[in-house]
Amino acid sequence: GAGVSQTPSNKVTEKGKYVELRCDPISGHTALYWYRQSLGQGPEFLIYFQGTGAADDSGLPNDRFFAVRPEGSVSTLKIQRTERGDSAVYLCASSLMGLATDTQYFGPGTRLTVL
Amino acid sequence: SQQGEEDPQALSIQEGENATMNCSYKTSINNLQWYRQNSGRGLVHLILIRSNEREKHSGRLRVTLDTSKKSSSLLITASRAADTASYFCATVVANSGAGSYQLTFGKGTKLSVIP
């Protein structure tokens, strides 16, 4: 079956602009995660959805970042007033139920570059 | 913040040799997982070891966990050029306030296997 997909694969924007990054999880997976990975670092947790609700948004760095999952499948990460420090690879992952021992399946990521 | 610290940061070996990567962490965990990443994009889950387990095997992979020392190791035996990638340990910690679990990654070990 299809894995996690993310679009676009690359996004270049200017400082101050608004961007949306999309994630299509594996069908049937109720848990969805967003991570951010800066160069030379491991992924950092941003937000976790269980179904349609954001169960844990403790990793969002500030209120410029927001994410939605209105129908419990596709999710969109939204970044307002982008800054150069937002440049990173944004990774999405899904798992079956969000249990501690569930495997998280990662998408290929969106590389965001803020000029 | 990143909990895990991998050691070494980079490792270069000849094909056929064994590769050992270590990971240390700071807080109590539910389980610890190892992931592989090629070319800075999507991560692939390799193996999970629960906090009450000491050793686990999967093919050419062997993982150990010492909760008293808060450390884990990943051994890849009989390495191949195709094993060249970055390897990350990730601890699973409960976010009791949110009723969820977070994966917290280290910075990774960059493994190069020379043919």
Coordinates of C-alpha atoms in Angstrom, one line a residue:
Chain A
G1 CA 0.0 0.0 0.0
A2 CA 1.0 3.6 -0.3
G3 CA 3.2 5.2 2.4
V4 CA 3.1 8.6 3.9
S5 CA 3.3 11.3 1.2
Q6 CA 4.1 15.0 1.6
T7 CA 3.8 17.9 -0.8
P8 CA 5.5 19.9 -1.9
S9 CA 8.9 18.2 -1.7
N10 CA 10.6 21.5 -1.8
K11 CA 9.3 25.0 -1.0
V12 CA 11.2 28.2 -1.4
T13 CA 9.6 31.4 0.0
E14 CA 10.6 34.8 1.1
K15 CA 10.8 36.1 4.6
G16 CA 7.4 37.2 5.9
K17 CA 5.3 35.0 3.5
Y18 CA 2.8 32.3 4.5
V19 CA 3.3 28.7 3.6
E20 CA 1.3 25.5 3.8
L21 CA 2.8 22.0 3.9
R22 CA 0.6 19.0 3.3
C23 CA 0.8 15.4 4.7
D24 CA -1.2 12.4 3.5
P25 CA -0.8 9.6 6.1
I26 CA -1.2 5.9 5.6
S27 CA -4.9 5.1 5.2
G28 CA -6.4 3.9 8.5
H29 CA -3.8 5.5 10.7
T30 CA -5.4 7.6 13.4
A31 CA -2.2 9.1 14.7
L32 CA -0.3 11.8 12.7
Y33 CA 2.9 13.6 13.8
W34 CA 4.8 16.6 12.5
Y35 CA 8.5 17.0 13.1
R36 CA 11.1 19.6 12.0
Q37 CA 14.7 18.6 11.2
S38 CA 17.4 21.2 10.9
L39 CA 20.7 20.5 9.2
G40 CA 22.9 18.2 11.2
Q41 CA 20.2 17.6 13.8
G42 CA 17.7 14.9 14.5
P43 CA 14.0 15.5 14.0
E44 CA 12.2 17.6 16.6
F45 CA 8.6 16.9 17.6
L46 CA 6.1 19.6 16.7
I47 CA 2.6 18.3 17.0
Y48 CA 0.6 15.1 17.3
F49 CA -2.9 14.5 16.1
Q50 CA -5.2 11.7 17.2
G51 CA -8.0 11.7 14.8
T52 CA -9.1 15.2 14.0
G53 CA -7.8 16.8 17.3
A54 CA -4.4 18.1 18.2
A55 CA -3.7 15.9 21.2
D56 CA -0.2 17.4 21.9
D57 CA 1.0 20.6 20.4
S58 CA 3.8 21.2 22.9
G59 CA 6.5 21.2 20.3
L60 CA 5.2 24.1 18.2
P61 CA 7.8 26.8 18.6
N62 CA 5.5 29.8 18.6
D63 CA 2.1 31.0 17.5
R64 CA 3.2 31.4 13.9
F65 CA 2.9 27.7 13.5
F66 CA -0.4 26.0 13.3
A67 CA -1.6 22.6 12.0
V68 CA -5.0 21.1 11.2
R69 CA -6.4 17.7 10.3
P70 CA -10.1 18.5 9.7
E71 CA -11.3 15.0 8.6
G72 CA -8.8 12.9 10.4
S73 CA -6.7 12.0 7.5
V74 CA -4.8 14.7 5.5
S75 CA -3.0 17.3 7.6
T76 CA -1.7 20.8 6.8
L77 CA 1.1 22.5 8.7
K78 CA 0.7 26.3 8.3
I79 CA 3.5 28.8 9.0
Q80 CA 2.7 32.5 9.1
R81 CA 5.2 35.3 8.6
T82 CA 8.0 32.9 7.8
E83 CA 11.5 33.7 9.2
R84 CA 14.9 32.5 7.9
G85 CA 15.2 30.3 11.0
D86 CA 12.2 28.3 9.8
S87 CA 14.3 26.8 7.1
A88 CA 14.4 23.1 7.7
V89 CA 13.0 19.8 6.5
Y90 CA 9.5 19.2 7.8
L91 CA 8.7 15.6 8.3
C92 CA 5.3 14.0 8.7
A93 CA 4.7 10.5 10.2
S94 CA 1.7 8.4 10.9
S95 CA 1.1 5.4 13.1
L96 CA -1.9 3.1 13.6
M97 CA -3.2 4.2 16.9
G98 CA -0.6 6.4 18.5
L99 CA 0.5 3.8 21.1
A100 CA 3.9 4.0 22.6
T101 CA 5.0 0.9 20.8
D102 CA 3.5 1.7 17.4
T103 CA 5.9 2.1 14.6
Q104 CA 5.8 5.6 13.1
Y105 CA 6.1 5.7 9.3
F106 CA 7.7 8.8 7.9
G107 CA 7.1 10.6 4.7
P108 CA 10.0 12.0 2.6
G109 CA 9.6 15.4 4.0
T110 CA 9.2 19.0 2.6
R111 CA 12.4 21.0 2.5
L112 CA 11.5 24.6 3.3
T113 CA 13.9 27.4 2.4
V114 CA 13.1 30.9 3.6
L115 CA 15.2 33.5 1.8
Chain B
S1 CA 14.9 19.7 23.0
Q2 CA 16.8 16.6 22.1
Q3 CA 17.2 13.9 24.7
G4 CA 19.4 11.3 23.0
E5 CA 23.0 11.7 22.2
E6 CA 24.6 9.4 19.7
D7 CA 28.2 8.5 19.7
P8 CA 30.2 8.7 17.5
Q9 CA 28.9 11.5 15.4
A10 CA 30.5 9.9 12.3
L11 CA 31.8 6.4 11.6
S12 CA 33.7 5.1 8.6
I13 CA 34.3 1.4 8.2
Q14 CA 35.2 -1.1 5.5
E15 CA 32.5 -3.4 4.0
G16 CA 32.2 -6.6 6.0
E17 CA 33.2 -5.0 9.3
N18 CA 30.8 -4.5 12.2
A19 CA 29.5 -1.0 13.1
T20 CA 28.6 0.0 16.6
M21 CA 26.7 3.1 17.5
N22 CA 25.8 4.2 21.0
C23 CA 23.1 6.4 22.4
S24 CA 22.6 8.0 25.8
Y25 CA 19.5 9.6 27.1
K26 CA 18.4 11.5 30.2
T27 CA 14.9 10.6 31.4
S28 CA 12.9 7.4 32.0
I29 CA 11.5 5.9 28.9
N30 CA 8.7 3.6 27.7
N31 CA 10.8 2.2 24.9
L32 CA 13.7 3.2 22.6
Q33 CA 13.8 2.9 18.8
W34 CA 16.4 3.1 16.2
Y35 CA 15.8 4.8 12.8
R36 CA 17.8 5.1 9.6
Q37 CA 17.8 8.1 7.3
N38 CA 19.2 8.3 3.8
S39 CA 20.2 11.6 2.3
G40 CA 18.5 13.7 5.0
R41 CA 14.9 12.8 4.0
G42 CA 12.5 10.2 5.2
L43 CA 13.3 8.0 8.2
V44 CA 12.9 4.3 8.3
H45 CA 12.1 2.4 11.5
L46 CA 14.6 -0.3 12.3
I47 CA 14.0 -1.8 15.7
L48 CA 12.2 -1.1 19.0
I49 CA 13.3 -2.3 22.4
R50 CA 11.1 -1.9 25.4
S51 CA 12.3 -0.6 28.7
N52 CA 12.1 -4.1 30.3
E53 CA 14.2 -5.7 27.5
R54 CA 17.9 -5.9 27.5
E55 CA 18.7 -7.1 24.0
K56 CA 16.9 -7.5 20.7
H57 CA 17.9 -8.9 17.3
S58 CA 16.6 -8.3 13.8
G59 CA 18.6 -9.7 10.9
R60 CA 22.0 -8.1 11.0
L61 CA 20.9 -5.7 13.7
R62 CA 21.5 -6.1 17.4
V63 CA 20.3 -3.6 19.9
T64 CA 21.0 -3.5 23.6
L65 CA 19.5 -1.4 26.3
D66 CA 20.8 -0.6 29.8
T67 CA 18.3 1.5 31.7
S68 CA 20.5 1.8 34.7
K69 CA 23.1 3.6 32.6
K70 CA 20.4 5.2 30.3
S71 CA 22.2 4.0 27.2
S72 CA 21.6 1.8 24.2
S73 CA 23.8 0.5 21.4
L74 CA 23.1 -0.5 17.8
L75 CA 25.4 -3.1 16.2
I76 CA 25.2 -3.7 12.5
T77 CA 27.1 -6.9 11.6
A78 CA 28.8 -7.7 8.3
S79 CA 28.2 -4.1 7.0
R80 CA 27.4 -3.4 3.4
A81 CA 27.9 -0.3 1.3
A82 CA 24.1 0.0 1.2
D83 CA 24.1 0.5 5.0
T84 CA 25.6 3.9 4.5
A85 CA 23.2 6.3 6.1
S86 CA 22.5 8.3 9.3
Y87 CA 21.3 6.4 12.3
F88 CA 19.2 7.9 15.0
C89 CA 18.1 6.7 18.4
A90 CA 14.7 7.9 19.6
T91 CA 13.3 7.6 23.1
V92 CA 9.6 7.3 23.7
V93 CA 8.4 9.2 26.7
A94 CA 4.9 9.7 27.9
N95 CA 3.5 13.2 27.9
S96 CA 1.2 12.6 30.8
G97 CA -0.5 15.9 30.5
A98 CA -1.5 15.2 27.0
G99 CA -2.0 11.5 27.4
S100 CA 0.3 10.9 24.5
Y101 CA 3.8 9.7 23.7
Q102 CA 6.6 11.6 22.1
L103 CA 9.5 10.4 20.1
T104 CA 12.6 12.4 21.0
F105 CA 15.6 11.9 18.6
G106 CA 19.3 12.4 19.1
K107 CA 21.5 14.1 16.6
G108 CA 22.5 10.8 14.9
T109 CA 25.5 8.9 13.8
K110 CA 26.6 9.2 10.1
L111 CA 27.8 5.8 9.0
S112 CA 29.9 5.4 5.9
V113 CA 30.6 1.9 4.7
I114 CA 33.4 1.8 2.1
P115 CA 33.2 -0.9 -0.5

